Coordinates of C-alpha atoms in Angstrom, one line a residue:
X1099 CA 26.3 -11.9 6.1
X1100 CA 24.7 -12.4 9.4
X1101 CA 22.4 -9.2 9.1
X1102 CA 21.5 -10.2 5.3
X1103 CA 20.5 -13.8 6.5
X1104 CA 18.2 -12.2 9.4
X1105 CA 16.9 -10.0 6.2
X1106 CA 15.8 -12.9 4.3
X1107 CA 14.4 -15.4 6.7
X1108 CA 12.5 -12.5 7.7
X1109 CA 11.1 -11.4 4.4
X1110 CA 9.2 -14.6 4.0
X1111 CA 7.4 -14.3 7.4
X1112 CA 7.0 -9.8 6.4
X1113 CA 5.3 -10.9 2.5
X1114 CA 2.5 -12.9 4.7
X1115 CA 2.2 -10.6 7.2
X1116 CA 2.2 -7.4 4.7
X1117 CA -0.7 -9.2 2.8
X1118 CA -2.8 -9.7 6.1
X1119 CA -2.3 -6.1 7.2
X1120 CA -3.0 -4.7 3.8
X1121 CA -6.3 -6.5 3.7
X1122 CA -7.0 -5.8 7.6
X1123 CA -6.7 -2.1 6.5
X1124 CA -8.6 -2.2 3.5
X1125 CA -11.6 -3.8 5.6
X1126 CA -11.1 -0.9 8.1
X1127 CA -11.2 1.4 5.6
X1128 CA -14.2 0.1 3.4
X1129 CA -16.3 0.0 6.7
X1130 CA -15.7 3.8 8.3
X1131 CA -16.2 5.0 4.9
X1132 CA -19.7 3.9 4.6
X1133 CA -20.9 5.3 7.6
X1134 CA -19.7 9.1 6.5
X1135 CA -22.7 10.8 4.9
X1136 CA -22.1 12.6 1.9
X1137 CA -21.5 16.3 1.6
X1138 CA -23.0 17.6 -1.9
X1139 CA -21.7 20.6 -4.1
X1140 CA -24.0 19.8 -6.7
X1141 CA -26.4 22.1 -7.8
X1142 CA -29.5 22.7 -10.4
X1143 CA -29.4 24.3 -13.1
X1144 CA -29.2 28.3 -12.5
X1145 CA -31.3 30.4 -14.2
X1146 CA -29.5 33.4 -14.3
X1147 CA -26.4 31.4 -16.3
X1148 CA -26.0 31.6 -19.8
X1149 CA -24.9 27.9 -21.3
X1150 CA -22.0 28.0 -23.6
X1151 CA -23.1 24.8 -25.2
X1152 CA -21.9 21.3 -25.4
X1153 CA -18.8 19.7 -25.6
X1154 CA -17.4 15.8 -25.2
X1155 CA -15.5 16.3 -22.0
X1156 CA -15.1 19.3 -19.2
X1157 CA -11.6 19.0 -17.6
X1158 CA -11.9 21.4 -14.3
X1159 CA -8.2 22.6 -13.5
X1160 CA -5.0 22.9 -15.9
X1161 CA -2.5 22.0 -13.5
X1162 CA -0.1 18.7 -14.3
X1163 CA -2.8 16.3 -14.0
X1164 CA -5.9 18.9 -16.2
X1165 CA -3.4 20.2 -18.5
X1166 CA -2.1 16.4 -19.5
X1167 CA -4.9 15.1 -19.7
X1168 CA -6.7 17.6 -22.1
X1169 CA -3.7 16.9 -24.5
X1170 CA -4.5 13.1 -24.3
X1171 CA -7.6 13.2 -24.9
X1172 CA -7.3 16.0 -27.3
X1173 CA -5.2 13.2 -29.3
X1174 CA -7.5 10.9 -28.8
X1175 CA -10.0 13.4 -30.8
X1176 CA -12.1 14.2 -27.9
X1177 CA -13.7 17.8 -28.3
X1178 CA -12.4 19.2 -24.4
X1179 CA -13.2 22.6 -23.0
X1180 CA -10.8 23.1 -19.8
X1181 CA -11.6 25.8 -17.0
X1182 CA -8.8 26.9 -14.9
X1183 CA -9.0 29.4 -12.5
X1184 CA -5.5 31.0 -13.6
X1185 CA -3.9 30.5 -16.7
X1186 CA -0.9 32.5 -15.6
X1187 CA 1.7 31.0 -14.1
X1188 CA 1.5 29.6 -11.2
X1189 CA 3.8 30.6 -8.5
X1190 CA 4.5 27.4 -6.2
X1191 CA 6.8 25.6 -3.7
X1192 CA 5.5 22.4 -4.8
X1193 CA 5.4 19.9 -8.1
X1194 CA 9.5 20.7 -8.7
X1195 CA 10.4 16.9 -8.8
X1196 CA 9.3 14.6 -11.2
X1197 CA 10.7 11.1 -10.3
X1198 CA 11.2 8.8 -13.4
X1199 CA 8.7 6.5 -13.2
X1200 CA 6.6 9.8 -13.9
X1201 CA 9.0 10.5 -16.3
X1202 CA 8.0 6.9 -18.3
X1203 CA 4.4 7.9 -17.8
X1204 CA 5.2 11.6 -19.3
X1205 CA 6.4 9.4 -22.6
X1206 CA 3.4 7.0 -22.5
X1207 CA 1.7 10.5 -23.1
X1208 CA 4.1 12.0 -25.4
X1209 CA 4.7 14.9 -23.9
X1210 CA 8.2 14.3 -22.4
X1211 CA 9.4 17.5 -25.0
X1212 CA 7.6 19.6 -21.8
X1213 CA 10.6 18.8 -19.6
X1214 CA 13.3 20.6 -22.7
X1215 CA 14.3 24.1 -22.9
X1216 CA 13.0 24.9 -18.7
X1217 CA 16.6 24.2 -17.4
X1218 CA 15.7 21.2 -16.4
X1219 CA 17.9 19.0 -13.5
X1220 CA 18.9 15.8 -14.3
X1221 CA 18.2 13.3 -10.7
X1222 CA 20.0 10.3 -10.3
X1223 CA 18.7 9.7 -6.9
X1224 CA 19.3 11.2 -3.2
X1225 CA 22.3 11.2 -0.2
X1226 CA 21.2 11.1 2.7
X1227 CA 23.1 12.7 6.0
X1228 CA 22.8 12.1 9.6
X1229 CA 25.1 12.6 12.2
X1230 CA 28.3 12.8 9.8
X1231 CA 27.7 9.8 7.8
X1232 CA 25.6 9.6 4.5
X1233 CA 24.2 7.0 2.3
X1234 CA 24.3 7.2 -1.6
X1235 CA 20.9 6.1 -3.1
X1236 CA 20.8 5.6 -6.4
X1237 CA 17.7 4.9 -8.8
X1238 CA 17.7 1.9 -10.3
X1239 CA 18.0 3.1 -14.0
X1240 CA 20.3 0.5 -15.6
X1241 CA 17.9 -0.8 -17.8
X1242 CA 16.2 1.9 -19.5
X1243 CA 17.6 5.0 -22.1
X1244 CA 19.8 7.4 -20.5
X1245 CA 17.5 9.9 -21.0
X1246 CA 15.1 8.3 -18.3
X1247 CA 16.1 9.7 -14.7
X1248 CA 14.0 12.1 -12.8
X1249 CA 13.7 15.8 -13.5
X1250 CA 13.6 18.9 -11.3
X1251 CA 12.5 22.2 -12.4
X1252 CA 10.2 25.4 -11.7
X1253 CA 6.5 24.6 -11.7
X1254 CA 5.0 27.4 -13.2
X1255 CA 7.7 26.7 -16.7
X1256 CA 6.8 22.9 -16.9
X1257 CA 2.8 23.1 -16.0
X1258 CA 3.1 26.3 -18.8
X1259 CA 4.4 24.1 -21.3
X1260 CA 2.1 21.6 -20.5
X1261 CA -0.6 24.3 -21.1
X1262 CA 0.7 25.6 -24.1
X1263 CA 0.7 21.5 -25.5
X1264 CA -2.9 20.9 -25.2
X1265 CA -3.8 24.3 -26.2
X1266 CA -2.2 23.6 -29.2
X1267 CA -4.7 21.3 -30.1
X1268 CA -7.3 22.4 -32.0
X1269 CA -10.2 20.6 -30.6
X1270 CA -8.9 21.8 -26.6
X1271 CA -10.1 25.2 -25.5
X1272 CA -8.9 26.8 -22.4
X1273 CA -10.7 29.1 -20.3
X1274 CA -10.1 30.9 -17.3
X1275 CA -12.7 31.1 -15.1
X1276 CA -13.5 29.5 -11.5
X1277 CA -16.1 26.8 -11.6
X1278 CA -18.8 27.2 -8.6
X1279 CA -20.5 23.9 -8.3
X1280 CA -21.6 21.0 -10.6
X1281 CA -24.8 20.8 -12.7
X1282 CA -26.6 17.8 -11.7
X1283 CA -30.0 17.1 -13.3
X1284 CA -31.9 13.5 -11.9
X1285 CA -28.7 12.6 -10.0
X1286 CA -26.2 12.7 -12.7
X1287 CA -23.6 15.6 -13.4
X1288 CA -24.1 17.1 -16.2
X1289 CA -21.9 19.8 -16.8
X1290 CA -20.6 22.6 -14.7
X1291 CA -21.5 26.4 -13.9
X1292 CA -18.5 28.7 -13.8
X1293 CA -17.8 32.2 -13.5
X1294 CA -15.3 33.5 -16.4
X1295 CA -12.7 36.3 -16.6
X1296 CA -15.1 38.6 -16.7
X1297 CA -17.0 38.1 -13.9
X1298 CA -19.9 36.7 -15.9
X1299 CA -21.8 33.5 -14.8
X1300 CA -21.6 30.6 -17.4
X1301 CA -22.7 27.4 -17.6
X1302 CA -21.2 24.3 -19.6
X1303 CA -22.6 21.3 -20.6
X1304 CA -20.6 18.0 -21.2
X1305 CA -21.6 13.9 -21.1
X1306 CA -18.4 13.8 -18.3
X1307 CA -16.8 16.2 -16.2
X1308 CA -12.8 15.6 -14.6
X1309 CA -12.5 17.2 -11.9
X1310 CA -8.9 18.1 -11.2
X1311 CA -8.4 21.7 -9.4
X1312 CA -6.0 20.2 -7.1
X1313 CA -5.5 20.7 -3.3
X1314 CA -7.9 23.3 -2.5
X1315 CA -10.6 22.1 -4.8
X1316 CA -14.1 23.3 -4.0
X1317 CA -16.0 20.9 -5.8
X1318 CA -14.6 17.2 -3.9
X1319 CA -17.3 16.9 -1.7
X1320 CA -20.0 15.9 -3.6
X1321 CA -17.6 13.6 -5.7
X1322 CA -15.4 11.7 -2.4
X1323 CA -15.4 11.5 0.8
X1324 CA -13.0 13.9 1.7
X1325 CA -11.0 13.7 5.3
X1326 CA -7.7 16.0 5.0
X1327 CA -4.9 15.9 7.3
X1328 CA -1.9 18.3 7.9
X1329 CA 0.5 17.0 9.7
X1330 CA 3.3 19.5 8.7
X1331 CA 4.1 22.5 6.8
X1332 CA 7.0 22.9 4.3
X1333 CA 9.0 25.8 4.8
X1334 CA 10.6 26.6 0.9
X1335 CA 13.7 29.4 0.0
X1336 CA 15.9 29.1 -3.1
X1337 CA 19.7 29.5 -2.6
X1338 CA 22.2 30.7 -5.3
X1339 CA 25.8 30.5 -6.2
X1340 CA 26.1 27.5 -4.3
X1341 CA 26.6 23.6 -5.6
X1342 CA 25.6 20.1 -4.1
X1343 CA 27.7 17.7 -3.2
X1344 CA 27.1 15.1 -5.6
X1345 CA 26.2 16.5 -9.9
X1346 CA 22.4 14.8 -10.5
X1347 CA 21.9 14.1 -6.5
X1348 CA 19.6 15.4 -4.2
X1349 CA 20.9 15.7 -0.4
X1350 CA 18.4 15.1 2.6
X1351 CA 19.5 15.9 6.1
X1352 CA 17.6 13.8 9.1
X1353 CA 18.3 16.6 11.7
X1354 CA 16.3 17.0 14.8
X1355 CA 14.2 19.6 14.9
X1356 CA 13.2 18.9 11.0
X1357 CA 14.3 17.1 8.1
X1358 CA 16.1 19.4 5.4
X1359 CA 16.0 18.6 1.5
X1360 CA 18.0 20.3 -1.1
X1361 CA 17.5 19.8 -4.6
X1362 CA 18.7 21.6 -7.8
X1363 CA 15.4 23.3 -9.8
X1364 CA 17.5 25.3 -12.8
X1365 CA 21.5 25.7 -13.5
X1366 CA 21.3 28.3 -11.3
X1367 CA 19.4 27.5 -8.2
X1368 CA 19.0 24.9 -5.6
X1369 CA 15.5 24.4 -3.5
X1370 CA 16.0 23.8 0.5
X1371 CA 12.7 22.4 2.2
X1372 CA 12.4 22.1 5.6
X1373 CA 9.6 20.4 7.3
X1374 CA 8.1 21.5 10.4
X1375 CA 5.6 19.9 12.2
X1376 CA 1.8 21.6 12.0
X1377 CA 1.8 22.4 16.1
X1378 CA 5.3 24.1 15.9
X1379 CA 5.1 26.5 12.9
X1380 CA 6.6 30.0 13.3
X1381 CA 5.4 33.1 11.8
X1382 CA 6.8 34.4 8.9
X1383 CA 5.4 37.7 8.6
X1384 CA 6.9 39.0 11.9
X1385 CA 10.4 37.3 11.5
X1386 CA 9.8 34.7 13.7
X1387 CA 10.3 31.3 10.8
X1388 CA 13.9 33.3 9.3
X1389 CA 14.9 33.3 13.1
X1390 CA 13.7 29.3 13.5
X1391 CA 15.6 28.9 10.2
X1392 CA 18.8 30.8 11.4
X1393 CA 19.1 29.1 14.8
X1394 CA 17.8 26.1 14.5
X1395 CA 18.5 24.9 11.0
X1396 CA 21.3 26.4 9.9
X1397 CA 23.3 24.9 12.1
X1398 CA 22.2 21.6 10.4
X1399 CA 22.9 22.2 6.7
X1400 CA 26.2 21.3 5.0
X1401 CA 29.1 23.2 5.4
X1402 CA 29.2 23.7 1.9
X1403 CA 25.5 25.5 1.7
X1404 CA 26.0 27.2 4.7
X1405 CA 27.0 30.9 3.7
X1406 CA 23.9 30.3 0.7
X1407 CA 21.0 29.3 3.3
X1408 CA 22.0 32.4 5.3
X1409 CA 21.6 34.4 2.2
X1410 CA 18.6 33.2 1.1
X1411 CA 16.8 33.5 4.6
X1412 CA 17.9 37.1 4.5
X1413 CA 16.5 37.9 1.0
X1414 CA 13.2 40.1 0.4
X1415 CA 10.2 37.8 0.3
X1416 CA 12.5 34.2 -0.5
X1417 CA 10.7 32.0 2.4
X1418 CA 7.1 30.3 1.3
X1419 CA 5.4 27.9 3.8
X1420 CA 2.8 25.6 2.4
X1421 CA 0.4 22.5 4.3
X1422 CA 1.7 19.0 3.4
X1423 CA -2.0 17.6 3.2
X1424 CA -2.5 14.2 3.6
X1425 CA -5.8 12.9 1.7
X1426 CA -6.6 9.2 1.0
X1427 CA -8.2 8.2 -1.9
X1428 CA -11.7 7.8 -0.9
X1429 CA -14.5 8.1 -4.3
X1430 CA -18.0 8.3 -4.1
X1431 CA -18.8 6.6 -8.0
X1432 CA -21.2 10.0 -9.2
X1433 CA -22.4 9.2 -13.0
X1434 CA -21.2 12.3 -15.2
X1435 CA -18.2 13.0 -13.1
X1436 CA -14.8 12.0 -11.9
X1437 CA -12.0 13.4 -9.7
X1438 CA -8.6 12.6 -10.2
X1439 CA -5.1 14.4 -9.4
X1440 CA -4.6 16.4 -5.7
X1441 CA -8.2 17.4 -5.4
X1442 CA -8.8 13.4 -5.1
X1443 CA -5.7 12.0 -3.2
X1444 CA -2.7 13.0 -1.6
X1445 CA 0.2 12.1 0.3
X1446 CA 3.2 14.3 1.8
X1447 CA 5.5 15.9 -0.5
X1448 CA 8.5 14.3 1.5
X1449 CA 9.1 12.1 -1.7
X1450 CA 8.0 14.1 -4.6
X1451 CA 5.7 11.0 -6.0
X1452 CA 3.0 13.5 -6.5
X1453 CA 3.1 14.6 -10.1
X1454 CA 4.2 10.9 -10.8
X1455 CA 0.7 9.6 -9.0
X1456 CA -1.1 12.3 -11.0
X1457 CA 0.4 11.5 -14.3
X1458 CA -0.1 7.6 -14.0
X1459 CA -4.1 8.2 -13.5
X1460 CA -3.8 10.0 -16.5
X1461 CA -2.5 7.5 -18.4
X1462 CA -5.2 5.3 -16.8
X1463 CA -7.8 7.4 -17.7
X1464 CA -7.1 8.0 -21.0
X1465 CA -6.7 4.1 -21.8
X1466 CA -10.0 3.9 -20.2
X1467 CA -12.0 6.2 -22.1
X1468 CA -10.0 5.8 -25.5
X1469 CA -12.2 2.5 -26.6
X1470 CA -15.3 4.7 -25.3
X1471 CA -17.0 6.9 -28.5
X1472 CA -20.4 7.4 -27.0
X1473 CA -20.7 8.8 -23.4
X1474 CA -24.0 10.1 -23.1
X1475 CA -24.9 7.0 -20.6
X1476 CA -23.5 8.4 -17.7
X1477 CA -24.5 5.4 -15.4
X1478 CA -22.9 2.9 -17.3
X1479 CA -19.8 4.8 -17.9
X1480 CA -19.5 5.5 -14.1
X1481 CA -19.6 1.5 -13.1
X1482 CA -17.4 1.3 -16.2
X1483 CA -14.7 4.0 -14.8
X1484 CA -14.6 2.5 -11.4
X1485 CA -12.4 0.1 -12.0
X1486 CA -10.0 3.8 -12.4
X1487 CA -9.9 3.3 -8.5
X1488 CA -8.4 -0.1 -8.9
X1489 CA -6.6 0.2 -11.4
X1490 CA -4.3 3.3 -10.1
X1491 CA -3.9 1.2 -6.5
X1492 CA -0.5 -0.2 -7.4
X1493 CA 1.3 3.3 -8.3
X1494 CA -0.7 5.8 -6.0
X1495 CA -0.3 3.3 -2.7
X1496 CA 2.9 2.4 -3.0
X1497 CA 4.4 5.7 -3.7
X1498 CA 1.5 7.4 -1.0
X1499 CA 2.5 4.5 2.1
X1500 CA 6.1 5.3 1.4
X1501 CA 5.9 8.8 1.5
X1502 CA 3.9 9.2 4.9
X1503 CA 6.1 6.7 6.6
X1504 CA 9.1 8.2 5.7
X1505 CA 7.7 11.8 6.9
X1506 CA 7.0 9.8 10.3
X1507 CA 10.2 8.6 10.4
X1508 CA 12.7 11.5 9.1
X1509 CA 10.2 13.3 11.3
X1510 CA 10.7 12.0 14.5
X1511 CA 14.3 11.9 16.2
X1512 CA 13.7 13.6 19.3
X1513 CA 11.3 10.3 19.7
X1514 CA 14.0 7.5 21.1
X1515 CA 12.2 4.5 19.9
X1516 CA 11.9 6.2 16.4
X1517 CA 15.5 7.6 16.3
X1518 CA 16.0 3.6 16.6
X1519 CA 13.6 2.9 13.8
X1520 CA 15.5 5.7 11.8
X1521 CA 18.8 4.1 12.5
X1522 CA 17.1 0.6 11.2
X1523 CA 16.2 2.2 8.1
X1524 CA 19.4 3.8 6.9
X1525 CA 21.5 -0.2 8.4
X1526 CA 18.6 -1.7 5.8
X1527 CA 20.3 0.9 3.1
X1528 CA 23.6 0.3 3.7
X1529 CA 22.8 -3.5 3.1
X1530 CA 22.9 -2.1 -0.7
X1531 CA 21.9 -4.7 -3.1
X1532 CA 18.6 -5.5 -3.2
X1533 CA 17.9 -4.1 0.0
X1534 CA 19.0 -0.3 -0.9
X1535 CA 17.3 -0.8 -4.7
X1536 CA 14.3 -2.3 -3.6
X1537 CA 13.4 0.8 -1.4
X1538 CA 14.3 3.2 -4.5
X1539 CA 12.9 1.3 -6.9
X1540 CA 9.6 2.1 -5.5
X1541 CA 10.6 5.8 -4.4
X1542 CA 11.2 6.6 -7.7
X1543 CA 7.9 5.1 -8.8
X1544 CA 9.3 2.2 -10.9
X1545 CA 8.0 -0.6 -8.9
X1546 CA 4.7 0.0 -8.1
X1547 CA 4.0 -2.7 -6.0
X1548 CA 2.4 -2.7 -2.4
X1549 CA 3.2 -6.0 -1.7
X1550 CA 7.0 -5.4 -1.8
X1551 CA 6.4 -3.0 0.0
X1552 CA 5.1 -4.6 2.9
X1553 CA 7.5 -6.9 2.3
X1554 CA 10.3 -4.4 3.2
X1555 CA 8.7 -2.6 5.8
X1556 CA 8.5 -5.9 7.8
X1557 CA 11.9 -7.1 7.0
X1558 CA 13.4 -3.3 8.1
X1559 CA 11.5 -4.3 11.6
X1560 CA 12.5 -7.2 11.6
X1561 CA 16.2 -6.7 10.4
X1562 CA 16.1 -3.5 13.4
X1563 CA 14.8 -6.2 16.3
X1564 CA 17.8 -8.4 15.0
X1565 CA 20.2 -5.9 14.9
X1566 CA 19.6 -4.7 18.7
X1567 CA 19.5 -8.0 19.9
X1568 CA 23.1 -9.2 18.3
X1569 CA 25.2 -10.3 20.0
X1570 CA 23.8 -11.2 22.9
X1571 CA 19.6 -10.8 23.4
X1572 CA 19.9 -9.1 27.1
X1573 CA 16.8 -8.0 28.9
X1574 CA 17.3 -4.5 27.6
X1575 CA 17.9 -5.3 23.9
X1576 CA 14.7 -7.8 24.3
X1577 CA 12.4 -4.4 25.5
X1578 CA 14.2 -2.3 23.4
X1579 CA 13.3 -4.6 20.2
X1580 CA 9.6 -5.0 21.3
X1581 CA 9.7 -1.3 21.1
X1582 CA 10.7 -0.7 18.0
X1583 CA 9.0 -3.4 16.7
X1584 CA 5.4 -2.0 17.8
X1585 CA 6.4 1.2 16.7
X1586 CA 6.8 0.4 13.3
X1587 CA 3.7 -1.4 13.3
X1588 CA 2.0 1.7 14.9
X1589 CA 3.9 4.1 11.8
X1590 CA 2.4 1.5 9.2
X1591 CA -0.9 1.4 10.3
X1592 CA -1.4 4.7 10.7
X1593 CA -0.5 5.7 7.1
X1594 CA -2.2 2.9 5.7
X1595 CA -5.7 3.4 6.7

């Protein structure tokens, strides 16, 4: 009772506080972008490019975000050419957990049937281990349809039948081909020149061009203000024959050198991550990252997945590594354009909230547009589509905040003072109640609200300082709280600007 009373008296001081530091940030933020000058990938028109005529919208990517968003507005009657680079299937480490908040935004577009027939996994929520005690988190589904929970699978089978969907539609054509740079004429975008299948330079012409081609996109610069950080890599295999401890439940393991999550993506197979930091990364091709994973890992993962991760080191070709880029959301308003999805904003994959970011823009941006049936003036549909950038705050920072501090902090336990703020955080969990679903409400991307989360961030800090200075504030305690108390300020400023 004692450490929920500290909770509450503190949340009312950690709401006003939250709200000044969000706004001090914002300010911050606003500033330093304005003095960065703008790097341009717009072009003229090119001569030696043949125009494939006109068509209501250009979509740049089919990934989760391209692909759902060319069925939307494909409903919505929109005529929508989409030029992706590969149409086969993609072969990725990353977008295998949809969290159900993206699961109510993948109904909202009516295209939940794209999570059937790909083996699907049911998630519930997470356990989390550390030193031989875990902590069941649970996501607060209660008052939805059974059928809402989150959903882990292979990549390349749900972005397919995402494809497949909008391809379906009559009036949505997909190409492959890579797109080069946008075609601006008088300082709006009007289309885009692209190189198709057959190596043969094209140019399309559209009143508005998404831009979506995810992490690695050529074409941001001229569209935001891009600053990408990597503070880690994910190291990916897949184990076999093996089960979790808990049906429906992920597992997370706050080790020291690296945090380890498993997570089931078929019937049949279970996905271990492990994330390094950038400066430490070992070499794959020469052995070095199986014998990192062998030594310093393994030793780490449940007994029960032990004999499997061993396996699955050993195996031919089974260990990927890819970035965890970091990317806020930073738009430069271009009339005829817009960039959504990864290639606009992203956040560390610690969480999994990216597909459920990418799908709420799209739901945003296709209740934007729908009331729209004439966009040939590009200037007034840009200052129209800027409220997008408001309008997506609520999901993409609250899932984007939460996922960077927790990579800090699951990150960091050869750190003593944020071992302590680690220890806070899973004492705040096992408060349960509020407390516990609070935190996973907004994991899981149902309460997208930055607010509470301030709130909780300050009341964990505060709820740690409280906890080390019970029962009796010595000296030590006192120093040891000031500690942990700046360092969780530090953590939450430095993923909030």
């Amino acid at each position: 009772m004692a450490e929920q009373y500290i909770v509450v008296v503190a949340g009312v001081i950690a709401s006003l506080l939250g709200f000044v530091f969000l706004y001090y940030n914002s300010l911050v933020r606003f500033w330093g972008l304005t003095k960065l000058k703008r790097r341009s990938a717009l072009e003229l028109p090119k001569e030696n490019s043949e125009a494939v005529g006109t068509t209501d919208i250009i979509i740049v990517g089919a990934g989760v975000a391209g692909a759902a968003l060319a069925y939307s507005l494909g409903k919505d009657g929109r005529q929508v050419l989409v030029i992706e680079r590969n149409l086969n299937a993609p072969n990725r480490i990353a977008g295998e957990s949809l969290l159900p908040g993206g699961y109510l935004k993948l109904i909202e577009l009516g295209l939940q049937d794209c999570v059937d027939e790909i083996d699907a996994q049911r998630i519930l929520g997470y356990i989390l281990y550390k030193d031989g005690k875990n902590i069941l988190v649970s996501f607060p589904l209660e008052k939805f349809q059974p059928h809402v929970a989150g959903r882990n699978f292979h990549n390349d089978h749900f972005v397919q039948k995402l494809r497949k969907k909008a391809a379906s539609l009559h009036n949505v054509n997909l190409e492959q081909g890579t797109a080069t740079s946008l075609l601006e004429e008088n300082g709006i975008v009007k289309g885009v020149h692209y190189k198709n299948k057959s190596g043969q330079m094209l140019t399309a012409y559209a009143p508005l061009t998404i831009v979506c081609d995810g992490c690695f996109s050529n074409l941001r610069r001229s569209l935001c203000y891009p600053k990408v950080d990597t503070p880690s890599y994910t190291v990916g295999v897949i184990l076999t024959n093996c089960k979790l401890p808990n049906e429906n439940y992920g597992a997370l393991i706050l080790a020291d050198p690296s945090p380890i999550l498993f997570y089931p993506i078929s019937s049949t197979e279970i996905r271990c991550l492990v994330n390094i930091p950038s400066e430490i990364v070992p070499s794959v091709s020469n052995g070095e990252m199986a014998h990192f994973l062998k030594t310093l890992v393994a030793p780490k993962v449940l007994p029960e997945l032990y004999n499997s991760f061993i396996f699955a080191i050993e195996k031919k070709d089974n260990i990927r590594t890819m970035p965890n880029k970091i990317m806020a959301a930073a738009p430069h308003p271009t009339p005829g354009a817009i960039l959504i999805g990864d290639a606009f904003n992203m956040r560390h994959g610690i969480t999994g909230g990216g597909m459920t970011v990418a799908l709420s823009d799209v739901v945003i941006l296709r209740d934007l547009l729908r009331p729209l049936h004439d966009l040939s003036d590009a200037s007034a549909i840009c200052k129209y589509l800027e409220s997008f950038y408001t309008l997506r705050k609520p999901m993409s920072s609250t899932i984007n905040i939460l996922a960077n501090v927790l990579q800090k902090v699951f990150s960091a336990s050869s750190n003593p003072a944020m071992e302590n703020l680690q220890q806070t955080f899973l004492g705040y969990l096992r408060l349960g109640g509020v407390f516990s679903y609070g935190i996973s409400a907004m994991f899981s991307g149902l309460c997208p609200r930055p607010l509470s989360l301030a709130f909780h961030f300050f009341s964990i800090a505060i709820y740690g300082v409280g906890r080390l200075l019970l029962p009796f504030p010595s000296p030590k305690r006192l120093w040891d709280g000031d500690k942990l108390l700046w360092v969780s300020i530090f953590v939450e400023t430095m993923v909030s600007m």
